[in-house]
CSV table of C-alpha atoms in Angstrom, one decimal:
chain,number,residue,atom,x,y,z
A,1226,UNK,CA,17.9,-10.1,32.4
A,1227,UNK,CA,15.9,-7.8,30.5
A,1228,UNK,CA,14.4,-8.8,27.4
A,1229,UNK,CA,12.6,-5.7,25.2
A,1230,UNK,CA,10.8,-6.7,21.7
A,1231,UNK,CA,9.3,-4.0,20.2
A,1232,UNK,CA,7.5,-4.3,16.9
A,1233,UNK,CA,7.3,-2.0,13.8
A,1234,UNK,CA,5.6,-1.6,10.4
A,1235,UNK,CA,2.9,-3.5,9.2
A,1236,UNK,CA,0.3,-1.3,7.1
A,1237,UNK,CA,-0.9,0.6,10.1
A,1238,UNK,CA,2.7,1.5,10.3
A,1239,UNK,CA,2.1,1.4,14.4
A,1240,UNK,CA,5.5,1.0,16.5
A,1241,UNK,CA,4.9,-1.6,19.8
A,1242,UNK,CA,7.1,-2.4,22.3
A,1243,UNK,CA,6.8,-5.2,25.4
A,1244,UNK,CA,9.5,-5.6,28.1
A,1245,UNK,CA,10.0,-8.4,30.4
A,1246,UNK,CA,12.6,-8.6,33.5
A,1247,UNK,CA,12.9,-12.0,33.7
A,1248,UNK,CA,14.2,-12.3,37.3
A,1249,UNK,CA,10.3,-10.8,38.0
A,1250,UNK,CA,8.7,-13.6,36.3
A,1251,UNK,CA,6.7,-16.6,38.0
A,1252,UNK,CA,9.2,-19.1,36.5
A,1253,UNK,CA,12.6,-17.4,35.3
A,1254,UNK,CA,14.4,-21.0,35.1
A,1255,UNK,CA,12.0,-21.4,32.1
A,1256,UNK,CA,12.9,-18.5,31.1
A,1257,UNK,CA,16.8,-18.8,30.7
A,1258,UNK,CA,16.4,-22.3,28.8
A,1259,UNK,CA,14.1,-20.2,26.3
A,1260,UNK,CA,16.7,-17.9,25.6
A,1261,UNK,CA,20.0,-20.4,25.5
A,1262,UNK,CA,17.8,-21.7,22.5
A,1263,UNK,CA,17.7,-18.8,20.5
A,1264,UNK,CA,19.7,-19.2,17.2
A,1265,UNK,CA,21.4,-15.8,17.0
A,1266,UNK,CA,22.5,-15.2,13.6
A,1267,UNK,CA,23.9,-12.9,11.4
A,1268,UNK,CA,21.4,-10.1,9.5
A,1269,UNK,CA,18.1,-11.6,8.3
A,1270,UNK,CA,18.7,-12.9,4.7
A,1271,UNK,CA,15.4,-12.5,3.0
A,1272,UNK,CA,13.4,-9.8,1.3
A,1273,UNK,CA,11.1,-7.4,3.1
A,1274,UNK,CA,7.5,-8.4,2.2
A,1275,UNK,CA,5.3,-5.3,2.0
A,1276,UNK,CA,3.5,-4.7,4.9
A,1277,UNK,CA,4.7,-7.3,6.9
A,1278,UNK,CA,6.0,-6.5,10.7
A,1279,UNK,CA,9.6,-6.3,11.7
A,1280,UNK,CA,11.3,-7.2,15.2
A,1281,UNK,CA,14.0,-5.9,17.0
A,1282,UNK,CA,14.5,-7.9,20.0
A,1283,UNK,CA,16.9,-7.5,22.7
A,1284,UNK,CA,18.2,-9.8,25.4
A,1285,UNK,CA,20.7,-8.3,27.4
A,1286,UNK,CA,23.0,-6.8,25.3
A,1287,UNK,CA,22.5,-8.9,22.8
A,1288,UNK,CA,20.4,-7.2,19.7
A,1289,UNK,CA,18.7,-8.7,16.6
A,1290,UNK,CA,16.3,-8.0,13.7
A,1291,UNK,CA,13.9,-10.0,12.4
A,1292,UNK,CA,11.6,-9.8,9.3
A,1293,UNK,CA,8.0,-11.3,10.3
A,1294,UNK,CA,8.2,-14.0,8.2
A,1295,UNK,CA,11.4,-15.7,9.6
A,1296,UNK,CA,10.0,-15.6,13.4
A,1297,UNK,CA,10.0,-19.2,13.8
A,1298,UNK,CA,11.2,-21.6,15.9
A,1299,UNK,CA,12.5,-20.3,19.4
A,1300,UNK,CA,11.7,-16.5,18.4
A,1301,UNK,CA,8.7,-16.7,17.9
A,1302,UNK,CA,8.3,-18.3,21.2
A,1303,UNK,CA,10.0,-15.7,23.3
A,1304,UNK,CA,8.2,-12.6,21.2
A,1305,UNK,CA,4.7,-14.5,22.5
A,1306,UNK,CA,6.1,-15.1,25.6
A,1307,UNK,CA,7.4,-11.8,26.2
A,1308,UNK,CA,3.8,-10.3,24.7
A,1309,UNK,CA,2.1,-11.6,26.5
A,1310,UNK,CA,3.7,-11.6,30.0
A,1311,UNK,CA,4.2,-7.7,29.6
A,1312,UNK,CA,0.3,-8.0,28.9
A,1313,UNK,CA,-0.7,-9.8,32.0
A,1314,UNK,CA,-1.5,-6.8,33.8
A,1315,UNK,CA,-3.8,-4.8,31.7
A,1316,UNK,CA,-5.8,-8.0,31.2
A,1317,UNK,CA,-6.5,-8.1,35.0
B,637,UNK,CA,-13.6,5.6,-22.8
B,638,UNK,CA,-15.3,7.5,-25.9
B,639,UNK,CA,-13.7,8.1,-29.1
B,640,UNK,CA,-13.8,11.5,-30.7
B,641,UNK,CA,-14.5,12.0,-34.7
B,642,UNK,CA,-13.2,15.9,-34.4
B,643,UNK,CA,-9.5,15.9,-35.6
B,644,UNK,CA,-7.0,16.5,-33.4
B,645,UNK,CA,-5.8,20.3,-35.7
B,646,UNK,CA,-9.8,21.1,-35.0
B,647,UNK,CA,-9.4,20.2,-31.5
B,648,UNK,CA,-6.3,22.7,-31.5
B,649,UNK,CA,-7.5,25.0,-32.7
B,650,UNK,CA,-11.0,25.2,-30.4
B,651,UNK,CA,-8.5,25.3,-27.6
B,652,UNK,CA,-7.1,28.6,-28.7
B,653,UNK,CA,-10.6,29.9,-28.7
B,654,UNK,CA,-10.7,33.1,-26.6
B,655,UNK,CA,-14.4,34.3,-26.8
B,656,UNK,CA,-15.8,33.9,-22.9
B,657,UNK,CA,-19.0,32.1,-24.5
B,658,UNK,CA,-17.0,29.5,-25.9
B,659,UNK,CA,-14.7,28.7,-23.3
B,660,UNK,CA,-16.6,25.6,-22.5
B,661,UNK,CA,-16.1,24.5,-26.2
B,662,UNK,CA,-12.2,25.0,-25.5
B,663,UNK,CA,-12.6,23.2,-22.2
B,664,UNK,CA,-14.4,20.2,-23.4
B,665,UNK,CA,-11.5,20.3,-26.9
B,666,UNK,CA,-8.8,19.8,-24.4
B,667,UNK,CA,-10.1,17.1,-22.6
B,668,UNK,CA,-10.6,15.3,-26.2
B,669,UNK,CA,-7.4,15.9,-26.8
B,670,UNK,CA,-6.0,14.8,-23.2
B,671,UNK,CA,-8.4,11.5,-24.1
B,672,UNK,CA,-7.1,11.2,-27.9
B,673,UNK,CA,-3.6,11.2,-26.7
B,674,UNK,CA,-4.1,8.6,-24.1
B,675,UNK,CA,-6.0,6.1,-26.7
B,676,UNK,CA,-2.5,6.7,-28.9
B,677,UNK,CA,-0.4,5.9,-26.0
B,678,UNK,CA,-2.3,2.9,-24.9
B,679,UNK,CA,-2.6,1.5,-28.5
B,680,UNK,CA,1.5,2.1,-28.3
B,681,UNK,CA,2.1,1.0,-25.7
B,682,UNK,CA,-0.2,-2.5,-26.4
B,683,UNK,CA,1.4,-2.9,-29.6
B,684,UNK,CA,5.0,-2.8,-27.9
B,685,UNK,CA,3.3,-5.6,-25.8
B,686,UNK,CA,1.6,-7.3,-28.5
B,687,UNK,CA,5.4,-7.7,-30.2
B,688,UNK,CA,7.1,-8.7,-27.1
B,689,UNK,CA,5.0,-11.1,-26.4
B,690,UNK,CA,2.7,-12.5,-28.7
B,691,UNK,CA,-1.1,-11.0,-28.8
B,692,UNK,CA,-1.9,-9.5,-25.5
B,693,UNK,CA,-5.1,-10.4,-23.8
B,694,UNK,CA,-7.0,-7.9,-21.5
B,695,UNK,CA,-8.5,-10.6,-20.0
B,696,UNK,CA,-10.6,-10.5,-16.3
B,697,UNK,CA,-9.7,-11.5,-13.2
B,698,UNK,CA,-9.1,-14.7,-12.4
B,699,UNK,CA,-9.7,-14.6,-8.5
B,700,UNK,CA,-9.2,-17.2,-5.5
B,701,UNK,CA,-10.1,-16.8,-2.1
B,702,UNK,CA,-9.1,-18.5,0.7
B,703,UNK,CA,-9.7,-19.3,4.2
B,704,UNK,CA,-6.3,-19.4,6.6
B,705,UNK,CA,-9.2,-20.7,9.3
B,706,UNK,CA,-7.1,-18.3,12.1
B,707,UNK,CA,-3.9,-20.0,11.6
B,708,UNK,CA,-0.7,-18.6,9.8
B,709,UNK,CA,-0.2,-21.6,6.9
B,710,UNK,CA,-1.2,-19.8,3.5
B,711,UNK,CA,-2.5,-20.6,1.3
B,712,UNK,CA,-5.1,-22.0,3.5
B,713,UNK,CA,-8.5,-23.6,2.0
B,714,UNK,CA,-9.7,-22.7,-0.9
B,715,UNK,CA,-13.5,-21.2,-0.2
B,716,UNK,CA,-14.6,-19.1,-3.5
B,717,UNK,CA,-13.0,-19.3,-7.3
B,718,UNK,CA,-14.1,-16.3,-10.2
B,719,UNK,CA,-17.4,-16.6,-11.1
B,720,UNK,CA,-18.7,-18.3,-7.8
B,721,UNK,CA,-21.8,-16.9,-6.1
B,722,UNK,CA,-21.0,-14.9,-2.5
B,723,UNK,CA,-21.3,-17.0,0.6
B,724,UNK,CA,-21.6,-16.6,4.4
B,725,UNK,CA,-18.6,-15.0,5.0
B,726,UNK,CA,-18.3,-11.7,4.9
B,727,UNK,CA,-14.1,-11.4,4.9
B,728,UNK,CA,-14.0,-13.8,1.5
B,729,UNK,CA,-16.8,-11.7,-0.1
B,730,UNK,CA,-14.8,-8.1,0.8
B,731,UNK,CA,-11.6,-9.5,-0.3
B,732,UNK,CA,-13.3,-11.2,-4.0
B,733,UNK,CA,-15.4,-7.7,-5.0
B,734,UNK,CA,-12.3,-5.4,-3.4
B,735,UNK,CA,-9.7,-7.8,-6.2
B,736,UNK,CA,-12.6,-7.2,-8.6
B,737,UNK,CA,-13.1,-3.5,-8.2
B,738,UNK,CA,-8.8,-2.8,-7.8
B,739,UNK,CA,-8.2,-5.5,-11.6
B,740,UNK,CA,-11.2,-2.8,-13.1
B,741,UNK,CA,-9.2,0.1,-12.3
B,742,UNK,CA,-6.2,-1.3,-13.8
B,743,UNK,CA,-7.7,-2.7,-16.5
B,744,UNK,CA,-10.1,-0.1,-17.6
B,745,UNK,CA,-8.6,3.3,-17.2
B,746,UNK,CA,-4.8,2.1,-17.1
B,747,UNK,CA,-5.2,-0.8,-19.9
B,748,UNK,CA,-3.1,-2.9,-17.5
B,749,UNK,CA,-4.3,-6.8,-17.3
B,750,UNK,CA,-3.7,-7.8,-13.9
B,751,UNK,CA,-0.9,-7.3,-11.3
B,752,UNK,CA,1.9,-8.4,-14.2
B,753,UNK,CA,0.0,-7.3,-17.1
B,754,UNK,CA,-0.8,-10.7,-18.4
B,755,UNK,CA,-3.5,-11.6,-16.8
B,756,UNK,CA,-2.1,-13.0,-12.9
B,757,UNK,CA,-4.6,-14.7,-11.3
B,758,UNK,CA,-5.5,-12.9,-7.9
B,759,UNK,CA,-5.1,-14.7,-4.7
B,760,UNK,CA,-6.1,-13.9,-1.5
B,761,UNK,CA,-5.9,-15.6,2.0
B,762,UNK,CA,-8.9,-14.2,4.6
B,763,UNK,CA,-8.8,-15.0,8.1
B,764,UNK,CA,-5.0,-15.1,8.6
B,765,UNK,CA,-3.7,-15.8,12.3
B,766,UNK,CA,-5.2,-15.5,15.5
B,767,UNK,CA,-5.8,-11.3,16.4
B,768,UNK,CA,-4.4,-10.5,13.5
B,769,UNK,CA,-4.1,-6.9,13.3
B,770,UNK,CA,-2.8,-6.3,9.7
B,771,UNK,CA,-3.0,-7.1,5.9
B,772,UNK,CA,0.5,-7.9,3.7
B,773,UNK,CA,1.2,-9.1,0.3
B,774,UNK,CA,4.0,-12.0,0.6
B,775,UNK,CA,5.3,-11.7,-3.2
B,776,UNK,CA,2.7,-13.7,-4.3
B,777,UNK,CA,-0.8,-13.2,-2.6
B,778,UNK,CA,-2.4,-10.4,-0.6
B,779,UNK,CA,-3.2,-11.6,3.3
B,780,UNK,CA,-5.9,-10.3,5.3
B,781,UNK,CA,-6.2,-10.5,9.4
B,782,UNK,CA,-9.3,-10.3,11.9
B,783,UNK,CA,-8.1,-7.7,14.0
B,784,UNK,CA,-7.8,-8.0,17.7
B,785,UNK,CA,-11.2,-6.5,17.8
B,786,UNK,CA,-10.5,-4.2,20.2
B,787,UNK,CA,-8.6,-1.6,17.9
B,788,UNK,CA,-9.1,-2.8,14.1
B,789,UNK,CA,-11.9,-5.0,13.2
B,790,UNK,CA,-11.1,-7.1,10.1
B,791,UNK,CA,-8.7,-6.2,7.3
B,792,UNK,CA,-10.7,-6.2,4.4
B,793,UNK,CA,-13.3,-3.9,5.7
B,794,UNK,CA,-11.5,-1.2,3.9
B,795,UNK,CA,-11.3,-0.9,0.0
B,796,UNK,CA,-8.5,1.6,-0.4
B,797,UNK,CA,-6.8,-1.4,2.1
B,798,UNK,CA,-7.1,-3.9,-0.4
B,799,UNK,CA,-6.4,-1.9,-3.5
B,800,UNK,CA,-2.8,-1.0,-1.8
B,801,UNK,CA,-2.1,-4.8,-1.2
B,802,UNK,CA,-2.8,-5.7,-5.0
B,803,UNK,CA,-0.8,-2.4,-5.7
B,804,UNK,CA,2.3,-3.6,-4.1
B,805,UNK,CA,2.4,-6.6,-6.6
B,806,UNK,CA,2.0,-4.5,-9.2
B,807,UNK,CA,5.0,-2.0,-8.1
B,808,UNK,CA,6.8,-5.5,-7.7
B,809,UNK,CA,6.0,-6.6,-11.4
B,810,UNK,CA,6.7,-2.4,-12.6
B,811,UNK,CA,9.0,-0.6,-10.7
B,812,UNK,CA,9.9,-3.3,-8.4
B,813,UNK,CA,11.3,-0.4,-5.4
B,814,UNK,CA,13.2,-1.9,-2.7
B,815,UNK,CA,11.4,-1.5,0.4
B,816,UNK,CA,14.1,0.3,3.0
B,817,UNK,CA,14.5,4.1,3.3
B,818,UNK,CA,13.1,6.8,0.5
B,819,UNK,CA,12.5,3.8,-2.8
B,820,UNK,CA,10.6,2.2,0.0
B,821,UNK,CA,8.4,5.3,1.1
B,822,UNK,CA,7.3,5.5,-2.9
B,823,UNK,CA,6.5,1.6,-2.6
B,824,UNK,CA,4.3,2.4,0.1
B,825,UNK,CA,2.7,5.6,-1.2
B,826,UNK,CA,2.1,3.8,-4.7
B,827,UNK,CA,0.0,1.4,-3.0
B,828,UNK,CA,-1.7,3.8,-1.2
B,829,UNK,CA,-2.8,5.9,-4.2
B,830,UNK,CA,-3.9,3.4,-6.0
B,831,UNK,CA,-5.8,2.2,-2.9
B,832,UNK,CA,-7.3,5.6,-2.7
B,833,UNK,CA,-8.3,5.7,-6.0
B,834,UNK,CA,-9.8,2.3,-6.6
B,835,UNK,CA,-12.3,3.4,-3.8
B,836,UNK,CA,-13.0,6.8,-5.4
B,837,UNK,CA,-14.0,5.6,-8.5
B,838,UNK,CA,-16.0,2.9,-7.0
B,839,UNK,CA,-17.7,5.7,-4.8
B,840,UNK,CA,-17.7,8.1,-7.7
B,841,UNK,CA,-15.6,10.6,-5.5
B,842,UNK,CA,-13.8,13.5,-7.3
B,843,UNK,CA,-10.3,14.7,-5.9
B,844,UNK,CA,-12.4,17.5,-4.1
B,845,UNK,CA,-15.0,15.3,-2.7
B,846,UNK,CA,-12.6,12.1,-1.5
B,847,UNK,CA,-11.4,11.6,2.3
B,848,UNK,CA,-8.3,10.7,0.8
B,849,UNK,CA,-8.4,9.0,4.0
B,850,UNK,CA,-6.4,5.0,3.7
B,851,UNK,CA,-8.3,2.4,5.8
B,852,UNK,CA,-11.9,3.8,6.4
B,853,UNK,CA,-13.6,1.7,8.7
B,854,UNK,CA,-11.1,-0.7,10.0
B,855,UNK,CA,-11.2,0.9,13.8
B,856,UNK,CA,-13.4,-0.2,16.1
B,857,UNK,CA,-15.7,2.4,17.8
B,858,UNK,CA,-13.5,2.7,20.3
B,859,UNK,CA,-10.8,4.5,18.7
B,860,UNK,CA,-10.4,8.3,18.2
B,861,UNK,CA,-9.4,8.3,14.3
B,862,UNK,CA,-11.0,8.3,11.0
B,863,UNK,CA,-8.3,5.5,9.5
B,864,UNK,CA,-4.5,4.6,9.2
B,865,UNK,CA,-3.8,7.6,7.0
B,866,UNK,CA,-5.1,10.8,5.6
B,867,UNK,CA,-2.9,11.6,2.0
B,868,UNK,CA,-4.2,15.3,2.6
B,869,UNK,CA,-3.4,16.0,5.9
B,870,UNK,CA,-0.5,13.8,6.6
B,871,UNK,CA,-0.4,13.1,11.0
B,872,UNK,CA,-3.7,14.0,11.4
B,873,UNK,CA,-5.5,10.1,10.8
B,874,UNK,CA,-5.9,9.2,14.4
B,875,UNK,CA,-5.4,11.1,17.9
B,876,UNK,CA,-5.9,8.2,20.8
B,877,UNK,CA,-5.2,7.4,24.3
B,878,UNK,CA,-4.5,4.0,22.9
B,879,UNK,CA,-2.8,4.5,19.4
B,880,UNK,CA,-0.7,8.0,20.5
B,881,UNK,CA,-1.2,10.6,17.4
B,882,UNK,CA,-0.9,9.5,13.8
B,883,UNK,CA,3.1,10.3,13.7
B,884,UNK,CA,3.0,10.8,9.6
B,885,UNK,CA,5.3,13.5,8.5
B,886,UNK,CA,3.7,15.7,5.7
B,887,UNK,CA,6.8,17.4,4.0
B,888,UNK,CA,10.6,17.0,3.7
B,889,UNK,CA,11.5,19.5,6.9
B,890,UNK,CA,9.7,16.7,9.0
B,891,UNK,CA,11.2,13.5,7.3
B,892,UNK,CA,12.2,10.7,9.9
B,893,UNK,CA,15.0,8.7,10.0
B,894,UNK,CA,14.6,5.3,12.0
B,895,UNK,CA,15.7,1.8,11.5
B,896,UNK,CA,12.3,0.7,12.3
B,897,UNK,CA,9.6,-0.4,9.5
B,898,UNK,CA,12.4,-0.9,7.3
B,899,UNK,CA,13.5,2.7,7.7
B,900,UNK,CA,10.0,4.4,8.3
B,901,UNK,CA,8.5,3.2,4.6
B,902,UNK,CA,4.9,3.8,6.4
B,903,UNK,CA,5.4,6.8,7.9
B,904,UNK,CA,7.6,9.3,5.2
B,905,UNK,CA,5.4,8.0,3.0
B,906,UNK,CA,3.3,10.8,3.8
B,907,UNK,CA,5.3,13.0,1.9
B,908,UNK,CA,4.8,11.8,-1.3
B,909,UNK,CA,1.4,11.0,-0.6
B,910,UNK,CA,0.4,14.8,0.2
B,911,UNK,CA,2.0,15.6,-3.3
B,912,UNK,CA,-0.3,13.2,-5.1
B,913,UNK,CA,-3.6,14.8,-3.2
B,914,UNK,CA,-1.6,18.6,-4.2
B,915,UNK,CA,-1.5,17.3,-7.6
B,916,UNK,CA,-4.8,15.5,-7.7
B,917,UNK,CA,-6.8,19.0,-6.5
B,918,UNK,CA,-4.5,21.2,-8.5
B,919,UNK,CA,-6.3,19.3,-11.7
B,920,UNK,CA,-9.4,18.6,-10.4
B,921,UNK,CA,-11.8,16.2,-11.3
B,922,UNK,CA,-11.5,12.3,-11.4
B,923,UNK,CA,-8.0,11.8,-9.6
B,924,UNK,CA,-7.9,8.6,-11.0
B,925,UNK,CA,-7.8,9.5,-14.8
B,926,UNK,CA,-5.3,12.6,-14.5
B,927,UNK,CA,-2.6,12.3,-11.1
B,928,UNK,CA,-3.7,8.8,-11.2
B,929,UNK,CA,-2.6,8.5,-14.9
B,930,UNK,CA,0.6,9.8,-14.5
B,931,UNK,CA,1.3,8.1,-11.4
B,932,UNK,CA,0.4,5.1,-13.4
B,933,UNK,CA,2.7,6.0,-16.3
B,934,UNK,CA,6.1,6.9,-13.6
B,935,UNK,CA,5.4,3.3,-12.2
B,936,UNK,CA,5.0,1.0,-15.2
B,937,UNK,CA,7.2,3.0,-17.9
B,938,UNK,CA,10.4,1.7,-16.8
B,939,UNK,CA,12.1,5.2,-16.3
B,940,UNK,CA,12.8,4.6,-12.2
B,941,UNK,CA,15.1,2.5,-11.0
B,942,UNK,CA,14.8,0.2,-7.6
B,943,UNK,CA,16.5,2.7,-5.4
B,944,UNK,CA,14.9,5.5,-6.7
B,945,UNK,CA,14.9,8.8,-4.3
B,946,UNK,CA,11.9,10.8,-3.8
B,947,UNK,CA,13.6,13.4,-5.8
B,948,UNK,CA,14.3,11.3,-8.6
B,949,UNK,CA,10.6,10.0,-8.6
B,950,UNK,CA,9.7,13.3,-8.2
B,951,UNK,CA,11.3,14.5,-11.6
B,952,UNK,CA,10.0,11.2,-13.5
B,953,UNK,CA,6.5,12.1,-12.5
B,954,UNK,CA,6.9,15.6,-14.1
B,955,UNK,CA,8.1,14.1,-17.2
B,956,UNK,CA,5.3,11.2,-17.1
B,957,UNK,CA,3.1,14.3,-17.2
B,958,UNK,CA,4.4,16.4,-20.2
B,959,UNK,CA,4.8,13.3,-22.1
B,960,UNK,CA,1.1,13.0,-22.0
B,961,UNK,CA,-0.4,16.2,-21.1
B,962,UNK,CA,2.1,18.6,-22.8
B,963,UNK,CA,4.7,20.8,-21.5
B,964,UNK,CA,3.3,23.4,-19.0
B,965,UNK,CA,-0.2,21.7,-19.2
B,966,UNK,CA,-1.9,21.7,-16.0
B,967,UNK,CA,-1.3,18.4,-15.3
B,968,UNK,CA,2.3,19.8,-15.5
B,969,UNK,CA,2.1,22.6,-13.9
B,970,UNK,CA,0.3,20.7,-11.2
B,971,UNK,CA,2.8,18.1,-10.4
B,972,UNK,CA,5.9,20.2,-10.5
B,973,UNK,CA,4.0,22.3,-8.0
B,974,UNK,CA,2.7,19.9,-5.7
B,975,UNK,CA,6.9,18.3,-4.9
B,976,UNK,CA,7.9,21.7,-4.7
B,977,UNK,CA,5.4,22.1,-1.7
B,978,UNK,CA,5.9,19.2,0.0
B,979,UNK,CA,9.6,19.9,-0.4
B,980,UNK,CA,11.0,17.5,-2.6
B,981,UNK,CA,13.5,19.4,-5.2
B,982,UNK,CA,14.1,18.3,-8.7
């Protein structure tokens, strides 16, 4: 399972992306109960708020976008997860 | 702002003057005239106000700072309220004189009081999150990160940075573009020229002598780039192993469609921003009082709508400017010419 989250705008207006193959992590069991917690929903509802960042994150197939400021819960876990396990080797 | 006692016919007339020796007099009856014409409009346009509403204060700023203490709950702790001396902190101080110096531009060339025009307190939260790398203003306050400290340093190290935060809440109170596509390119570029211009006029820079470069100073050392954005020289900010090349378009031929950053609002915002520098160096002088003006008077007169197109905005500034410099003034002349080469059609 691939999961890519790659994040754009903020007032640098700098595009980011990190990917993470699962199956290649330490603990992908971990990993799987992460994701069967995400609350995939329709369109985000809210306003953009100048400046602020936007995801788009993709697990499988499946594709979402999400306005900074509703990151919460189980996304926000998997966009720090994923950040910072497609990190791990440039910090070594 | 100086009031003249030469009538405006006199004025007029010394305009016309064609005698070589006297072409300063000319010069210098114009710009009384430009100045007499603005003092008309603002005392119209306060008077309007005054009926809406009641009297109209120009009052000062009312600032709050506070301290988010690295996490991401805002407002955070309040650290420094107007009036209070500066402290230790370095963010709250930046963030307190960069609301004071944005509310002066507003207020004292523009004759706007605050971001709604009736006097808003200004609130600001320093220190948001942990490696924050950015700055954003949530509909109600302008936020300020640390940087990861390895590419940007803190967010409030840069005046034109602050000025284009406090600038999107006054788009929201004016204007109010919807931040997707083309309406949300002119949010963005609003906010960076009046972020540009708050720190010219603080530095004393004319349209000739400014960087018209957005976020001096927040790079570390370690990057290749003089700042986020350069309004003259759109794509040419940064050029780092790190970053990749500042991917700013400068004209329509190079606009970029995307569905990220809410349809590229911080990145086609470079068309529009070259035409305010083209306009700004076509007049000359203090950008803030002439380009700035009319920028001022498309975004507050109520003439745009939310969705408005760059062409549409484009044709609204040219009207902003003959209504108060005069048909085929230079300030006309200048701002039709400027869209036209950056490739916006009216």
């Amino acid at each position: 399972m691939k999961i890519t989250v790659t994040r754009s705008g903020g007032i640098a207006g700098l595009t980011r992306e990190w990917v993470v193959r699962v199956e290649e992590q330490g603990d992908p069991d971990s990993w799987f109960r992460l994701v069967e917690q995400l609350p995939w929903r329709p369109r985000h509802r809210s306003a953009p708020q100048p400046d602020r960042y936007v995801y788009r994150i993709a697990v499988s197939r499946r594709r979402i976008t999400l306005p900074e400021q509703e990151l919460t819960g189980p996304w926000r876990q998997l966009v720090d997860r994923v950040r910072d396990a497609a990190e791990q080797p440039e910090k070594d | 702002m100086r009031h003249t006692i030469v009538p405006p016919y006199l004025l007029r007339r010394l305009t016309t003057l064609e005698d070589p020796a006297m072409a300063h007099v000319a010069q210098a009856a114009l710009q009384s005239l430009a100045m007499d014409e603005s003092i008309r409009r603002h005392r119209a346009v306060a008077v309007e106000h005054g009926a809406q509403r009641g009297a109209r204060r120009l009052g000062p700023p009312a600032r709050s700072i506070f301290d988010a203490e690295q996490t991401e709950t805002v407002p955070g702790t309040l650290v420094r309220s107007e009036g209070e001396d500066p402290g230790p902190d370095i963010a709250v101080d930046e963030a307190y004189d960069g609301f004071g110096h944005t509310h002066a531009l507003f207020r004292q060339v523009y004759g706007r009081a605050s971001i709604d025009d009736d006097n808003l307190p200004l609130l600001g939260t320093v220190h948001f999150g942990r490696d924050y790398e950015n700055a954003f203003w949530d509909g109600e306050r302008m936020v300020f990160g640390d940087g990861d400290g390895m590419v940007f340093g803190r967010f409030t190290a840069s005046l034109s940075v602050i000025g284009h935060e406090l600038a999107h809440g006054v788009t929201q109170y004016t204007a109010n573009l919807i931040y997707r596509g083309q309406s949300g390119a002119l949010n963005e570029s609003i906010s960076d020229v009046f972020g540009a211009l708050v720190e010219q006029r603080v530095l004393g820079h004319t349209a000739e002598s400014a960087s018209w470069i957005i976020g001096t100073g927040l790079f570390t050392d370690r990057v290749e780039g003089l700042g986020l954005r350069s309004m003259k020289a759109p794509g040419t900010a940064y050029d780092d192993d790190v970053l990749g090349k500042d991917p700013q378009p400068a004209s329509m031929e190079d606009y970029i469609d995307t569905v990220d950053d809410n349809g590229g609002v911080h990145l086609n915002s470079g068309i529009p921003n070259r035409a305010f520098y083209l306009a700004a160096t076509a007049i000359g002088g203090e950008a803030w009082s002439s380009a700035g003006q009319i920028w001022y008077d498309t975004v507050s007169g109520g003439t745009i709508s939310a969705s408005c197109d760059f062409a549409a905005f484009a044709r609204a500034t040219a009207g902003a400017a003959a209504d108060r410099f005069g048909v085929d003034s230079i300030e006309h002349v200048a701002v039709t010419g400027a869209w036209a080469a950056v490739g916006v059609g009216m």
